[in-house]
């Protein structure tokens, strides 16, 4: 039935779609909750709930709190009614996740890809991984809603949407990975959902995504997810790849941190990084993580400086977007050394703005782009 929601529909089916959307977004919910949110009559809601139950799209979820009488029955979606697949194509890894309708990860396939590897190699891995997930988990063709794809224009894979559509005969939607990360965080890990959430990524590049209670915020250009990374926070800072000076990406990205550590170690400053890798020129992100775990003074110092500038840029972004919740994610963002320093830099600048009550959280899941991609597929059938 869920796939029928994309076809021209009668008023009754539109009401069924509305009911399912409410239960998916806010469940478990009672009949009175559904009546209030849908603005439909109680008898109509009861009849439509029964039809959704018969179609196996929703199920009972125990009893809610009583307001004086009997405890109300609660309804939730049936997470196993369909499956979705979320794909994250980042600069370092390709992640393919099989998800249920509650956005729980059933299985995941992940592989590191260097920047020099071809689009054809990425396409082949995606096709092979999706095929494996479908076969190993016995997913019937009719029960696969679609494939969501989160990408970055820093790593274009031309033709992958058409390839996946032709190979698996399902809906495939490609969106900006940063926005999908924001959507995944908002819907899966923020049950209190305010009106606006921004998701920031500190990885090889620095990006941001924005989602509101109406959905993913429309983008003005294909480059705007990278605008945060090219916000100038130090006019006397190092030259950025964009040609400007003092951009966040030139000061706070993993690449910027790596270059600064190599420079300082070459100048003779001691670091445990030299014990973790034979040639400091070739140290990887995994070595940076280990040095932070070992509390290497030089590594912590450089990361804190990068995080400080990240916080300065984040403060500017907050003033523009006015969010309720700020997520700091990406490969490095959730690390306590980086996260705490960045949040401290923001909050010190917010002391004269007590009316802005903002929650700051590290990203809840490293596979969040794939989760958001799956969520976007579900929304395409229910919105």
PDB file of C-alpha atoms in Angstrom, residues 24 39 61 76 80 85 99 101 141 160 164 202 216 254 280 298 307 334:
ATOM      1  CA  UNK A  24       5.616   7.505  11.308  1.00  0.00           C
ATOM      2  CA  UNK A  39      -8.006  17.256  12.180  1.00  0.00           C
ATOM      3  CA  UNK A  61       2.415  -0.649  20.727  1.00  0.00           C
ATOM      4  CA  UNK A  76       3.277   2.709  15.776  1.00  0.00           C
ATOM      5  CA  UNK A  80       9.384  -4.444   8.915  1.00  0.00           C
ATOM      6  CA  UNK A  85      18.666   1.461   1.473  1.00  0.00           C
ATOM      7  CA  UNK A  99      17.280   0.187   7.075  1.00  0.00           C
ATOM      8  CA  UNK A 101      11.051   1.964   8.393  1.00  0.00           C
ATOM      9  CA  UNK A 141      11.458  -6.632  -4.766  1.00  0.00           C
ATOM     10  CA  UNK A 160      24.949   6.323 -10.496  1.00  0.00           C
ATOM     11  CA  UNK A 164      20.815   1.903  -9.605  1.00  0.00           C
ATOM     12  CA  UNK A 202      34.295  18.460  10.302  1.00  0.00           C
ATOM     13  CA  UNK A 216      15.038  19.748   4.333  1.00  0.00           C
ATOM     14  CA  UNK A 254      41.313  17.376   9.066  1.00  0.00           C
ATOM     15  CA  UNK A 280      55.166  11.624   9.512  1.00  0.00           C
ATOM     16  CA  UNK A 298      50.932  18.695  20.469  1.00  0.00           C
ATOM     17  CA  UNK A 307      38.101  23.626  17.032  1.00  0.00           C
ATOM     18  CA  UNK A 334      32.228  14.357  17.790  1.00  0.00           C
TER      19      UNK A 334
END
